[in-house]
PDB file of C-alpha atoms in Angstrom:
ATOM      1  CA  MET T1198      71.433 209.273 133.793  1.00 88.00           C
ATOM      2  CA  ARG T1199      68.204 211.008 134.832  1.00 92.00           C
ATOM      3  CA  VAL T1200      66.583 213.777 132.743  1.00 94.00           C
ATOM      4  CA  ARG T1201      63.465 215.783 133.585  1.00 95.00           C
ATOM      5  CA  ILE T1202      61.415 216.904 130.566  1.00 95.00           C
ATOM      6  CA  GLU T1203      58.968 219.833 130.780  1.00 94.00           C
ATOM      7  CA  VAL T1204      56.796 221.536 128.167  1.00 92.00           C
ATOM      8  CA  GLU T1205      56.927 225.343 128.371  1.00 89.00           C
ATOM      9  CA  ARG T1206      53.605 227.152 128.778  1.00 82.00           C
ATOM     10  CA  ASP T1207      51.679 223.897 129.057  1.00 82.00           C
ATOM     11  CA  SER T1208      47.927 224.062 129.602  1.00 82.00           C
ATOM     12  CA  GLU T1209      46.381 223.791 133.067  1.00 79.00           C
ATOM     13  CA  ALA T1210      45.395 220.235 132.160  1.00 80.00           C
ATOM     14  CA  GLY T1211      48.979 219.325 131.210  1.00 84.00           C
ATOM     15  CA  GLU T1212      47.980 218.445 127.644  1.00 89.00           C
ATOM     16  CA  GLY T1213      51.434 219.123 126.172  1.00 90.00           C
ATOM     17  CA  ALA T1214      53.235 216.949 128.711  1.00 91.00           C
ATOM     18  CA  GLN T1215      50.629 214.206 128.283  1.00 92.00           C
ATOM     19  CA  SER T1216      51.005 214.329 124.490  1.00 93.00           C
ATOM     20  CA  LEU T1217      54.806 214.235 124.736  1.00 94.00           C
ATOM     21  CA  PHE T1218      54.680 211.328 127.207  1.00 95.00           C
ATOM     22  CA  LYS T1219      52.494 209.331 124.796  1.00 96.00           C
ATOM     23  CA  TRP T1220      54.801 210.228 121.869  1.00 96.00           C
ATOM     24  CA  LEU T1221      57.945 209.157 123.720  1.00 96.00           C
ATOM     25  CA  SER T1222      56.278 205.985 125.029  1.00 95.00           C
ATOM     26  CA  ALA T1223      55.324 205.022 121.468  1.00 96.00           C
ATOM     27  CA  ASP T1224      58.825 205.585 120.056  1.00 95.00           C
ATOM     28  CA  PRO T1225      60.490 202.149 119.874  1.00 94.00           C
ATOM     29  CA  GLU T1226      64.039 203.512 120.289  1.00 92.00           C
ATOM     30  CA  VAL T1227      63.117 205.595 123.333  1.00 92.00           C
ATOM     31  CA  ARG T1228      60.969 202.857 124.840  1.00 88.00           C
ATOM     32  CA  ALA T1229      63.738 200.256 124.421  1.00 88.00           C
ATOM     33  CA  GLY T1230      66.432 202.395 126.018  1.00 84.00           C
ATOM     34  CA  ALA T1231      64.813 204.637 128.621  1.00 87.00           C
ATOM     35  CA  GLY T1232      62.532 204.213 131.577  1.00 92.00           C
ATOM     36  CA  LEU T1233      59.844 206.902 131.354  1.00 94.00           C
ATOM     37  CA  SER T1234      57.812 208.040 134.354  1.00 94.00           C
ATOM     38  CA  PRO T1235      55.096 210.688 134.520  1.00 91.00           C
ATOM     39  CA  VAL T1236      55.617 213.390 137.147  1.00 91.00           C
ATOM     40  CA  ARG T1237      52.267 214.547 138.519  1.00 88.00           C
ATOM     41  CA  ARG T1238      51.494 218.001 139.917  1.00 78.00           C
ATOM     42  CA  ALA T1239      51.233 218.130 143.686  1.00 71.00           C
ATOM     43  CA  ALA T1240      48.212 220.461 143.519  1.00 63.00           C
ATOM     44  CA  ALA T1241      44.627 219.258 143.748  1.00 58.00           C
ATOM     45  CA  PRO T1242      43.754 216.712 141.072  1.00 55.00           C
ATOM     46  CA  GLY T1243      41.677 217.744 138.083  1.00 54.00           C
ATOM     47  CA  PRO T1244      38.444 216.041 137.065  1.00 57.00           C
ATOM     48  CA  MET T1245      40.412 213.209 135.422  1.00 57.00           C
ATOM     49  CA  GLY T1246      42.954 212.817 138.246  1.00 64.00           C
ATOM     50  CA  PRO T1247      46.342 214.425 138.935  1.00 70.00           C
ATOM     51  CA  VAL T1248      47.711 216.578 136.112  1.00 79.00           C
ATOM     52  CA  LEU T1249      50.938 215.564 134.342  1.00 84.00           C
ATOM     53  CA  GLU T1250      53.592 218.205 135.055  1.00 88.00           C
ATOM     54  CA  ALA T1251      56.720 216.633 133.559  1.00 94.00           C
ATOM     55  CA  ILE T1252      58.314 213.406 132.397  1.00 94.00           C
ATOM     56  CA  GLU T1253      61.309 211.754 133.972  1.00 95.00           C
ATOM     57  CA  ALA T1254      63.553 209.633 131.753  1.00 94.00           C
ATOM     58  CA  VAL T1255      66.189 207.296 133.159  1.00 94.00           C
ATOM     59  CA  PHE T1256      68.807 205.628 130.937  1.00 89.00           C
ATOM     60  CA  ASP T1257      72.485 204.761 130.935  1.00 85.00           C
ATOM     61  CA  SER T1258      74.043 205.782 127.624  1.00 83.00           C
ATOM     62  CA  GLY T1259      74.604 208.733 125.336  1.00 82.00           C
ATOM     63  CA  VAL T1260      72.920 206.834 122.502  1.00 86.00           C
ATOM     64  CA  GLN T1261      69.726 206.636 124.554  1.00 89.00           C
ATOM     65  CA  LEU T1262      70.003 210.354 125.336  1.00 90.00           C
ATOM     66  CA  ALA T1263      70.363 211.067 121.608  1.00 90.00           C
ATOM     67  CA  SER T1264      67.254 208.991 120.825  1.00 91.00           C
ATOM     68  CA  LEU T1265      65.327 210.920 123.466  1.00 92.00           C
ATOM     69  CA  VAL T1266      66.399 214.360 122.169  1.00 93.00           C
ATOM     70  CA  VAL T1267      65.625 213.416 118.547  1.00 92.00           C
ATOM     71  CA  ALA T1268      62.188 212.119 119.619  1.00 94.00           C
ATOM     72  CA  VAL T1269      61.457 215.360 121.522  1.00 94.00           C
ATOM     73  CA  ALA T1270      62.448 217.404 118.446  1.00 92.00           C
ATOM     74  CA  GLY T1271      60.198 215.184 116.308  1.00 93.00           C
ATOM     75  CA  TRP T1272      57.265 215.706 118.674  1.00 93.00           C
ATOM     76  CA  ARG T1273      57.786 219.485 118.548  1.00 91.00           C
ATOM     77  CA  SER T1274      57.509 219.402 114.749  1.00 89.00           C
ATOM     78  CA  THR T1275      53.986 217.949 115.042  1.00 90.00           C
ATOM     79  CA  ARG T1276      52.731 220.681 117.362  1.00 87.00           C
ATOM     80  CA  PRO T1277      50.872 223.683 115.962  1.00 81.00           C
ATOM     81  CA  ARG T1278      52.579 226.053 118.455  1.00 78.00           C
ATOM     82  CA  ARG T1279      56.037 224.420 118.318  1.00 75.00           C
ATOM     83  CA  ASP T1280      56.137 224.199 122.115  1.00 82.00           C
ATOM     84  CA  ARG T1281      59.565 224.700 123.659  1.00 87.00           C
ATOM     85  CA  VAL T1282      60.687 221.771 125.774  1.00 93.00           C
ATOM     86  CA  HIS T1283      63.104 222.032 128.710  1.00 94.00           C
ATOM     87  CA  LEU T1284      65.428 219.142 129.549  1.00 95.00           C
ATOM     88  CA  THR T1285      67.146 219.166 132.935  1.00 95.00           C
ATOM     89  CA  ARG T1286      69.972 216.901 134.050  1.00 93.00           C
ATOM     90  CA  GLY T1287      71.352 217.758 137.470  1.00 91.00           C
ATOM     91  CA  GLU T1288      72.110 221.484 137.436  1.00 92.00           C
ATOM     92  CA  VAL T1289      72.099 221.742 133.621  1.00 94.00           C
ATOM     93  CA  ARG T1290      68.881 222.898 131.955  1.00 94.00           C
ATOM     94  CA  VAL T1291      68.595 223.333 128.192  1.00 93.00           C
ATOM     95  CA  THR T1292      65.743 224.224 125.884  1.00 91.00           C
ATOM     96  CA  VAL T1293      64.817 222.293 122.769  1.00 89.00           C
ATOM     97  CA  ASP T1294      63.400 224.993 120.510  1.00 84.00           C
ATOM     98  CA  SER T1295      64.619 223.705 117.158  1.00 81.00           C
ATOM     99  CA  GLY T1296      64.896 220.329 115.492  1.00 81.00           C
ATOM    100  CA  ASP T1297      67.821 221.030 113.197  1.00 84.00           C
ATOM    101  CA  PRO T1298      70.851 218.732 113.607  1.00 88.00           C
ATOM    102  CA  GLU T1299      73.098 221.482 115.012  1.00 89.00           C
ATOM    103  CA  ALA T1300      70.558 222.356 117.719  1.00 88.00           C
ATOM    104  CA  VAL T1301      70.147 218.693 118.649  1.00 88.00           C
ATOM    105  CA  ALA T1302      73.952 218.336 118.853  1.00 90.00           C
ATOM    106  CA  ARG T1303      74.186 221.382 121.168  1.00 91.00           C
ATOM    107  CA  VAL T1304      71.537 219.915 123.474  1.00 91.00           C
ATOM    108  CA  LEU T1305      73.376 216.586 123.568  1.00 91.00           C
ATOM    109  CA  ARG T1306      76.705 218.265 124.349  1.00 90.00           C
ATOM    110  CA  ALA T1307      75.180 220.308 127.143  1.00 91.00           C
ATOM    111  CA  LEU T1308      73.378 217.402 128.776  1.00 89.00           C
ATOM    112  CA  GLY T1309      76.094 214.853 128.155  1.00 81.00           C
ATOM    113  CA  GLU T1310      79.049 216.929 129.276  1.00 62.00           C
ATOM    114  CA  GLY T1311      77.424 219.582 131.431  1.00 48.00           C
ATOM    115  CA  ASP T1312      78.706 222.393 129.184  1.00 40.00           C
ATOM    116  CA  ALA T1313      76.428 225.260 128.262  1.00 39.00           C
ATOM    117  CA  PRO T1314      75.519 225.193 124.563  1.00 39.00           C
ATOM    118  CA  GLU T1315      75.712 228.141 122.222  1.00 36.00           C
ATOM    119  CA  ALA T1316      72.716 230.439 121.899  1.00 34.00           C
ATOM    120  CA  GLY T1317      69.995 229.328 119.523  1.00 38.00           C
ATOM    121  CA  GLY T1318      68.153 226.038 119.375  1.00 46.00           C
ATOM    122  CA  GLY T1319      69.269 224.253 122.492  1.00 48.00           C
ATOM    123  CA  ALA T1320      70.139 227.401 124.462  1.00 44.00           C
ATOM    124  CA  PRO T1321      70.193 227.233 128.245  1.00 47.00           C
ATOM    125  CA  ALA T1322      66.671 227.867 129.499  1.00 45.00           C
ATOM    126  CA  ASP T1323      67.727 230.835 131.620  1.00 43.00           C
ATOM    127  CA  ARG T1324      69.329 232.598 128.653  1.00 39.00           C
ATOM    128  CA  PRO T1325      67.143 233.263 125.602  1.00 37.00           C
ATOM    129  CA  GLY T1326      68.635 232.098 122.322  1.00 38.00           C
ATOM    130  CA  ARG T1327      68.530 233.838 118.987  1.00 33.00           C
ATOM    131  CA  GLN T1328      65.628 233.096 116.694  1.00 34.00           C
ATOM    132  CA  ASP T1329      66.500 230.341 114.219  1.00 34.00           C
ATOM    133  CA  ARG T1330      65.358 231.292 110.759  1.00 31.00           C
TER     134      ARG T1330
END
């Protein structure tokens, strides 16, 4: 299973994606179950080299997918802006915009089965979800 992970409205320097990549790489459950690769921007490199655009995760079980989604939700909770994160598997793209268990479950259902989740945390990226309160 291959999932592309992108941080919405990331800085020109790709700071959000870089921070998320470090967070996921440091998580023992994610590190043990998924191969993580940085995806660099094709544009001209910045002063410190090519900018990180996304992260690609490769794994072979739903348990590893669950660990990844929980780790992404955990990373979001540490961010001052609560960056939205898009996860894409094949033609299915969902947004992690909440860390509550129901939102995480919707994301897992959508990515694991290819079904579109309900609106709200974990809504498809092309359809805005309701604001979780």
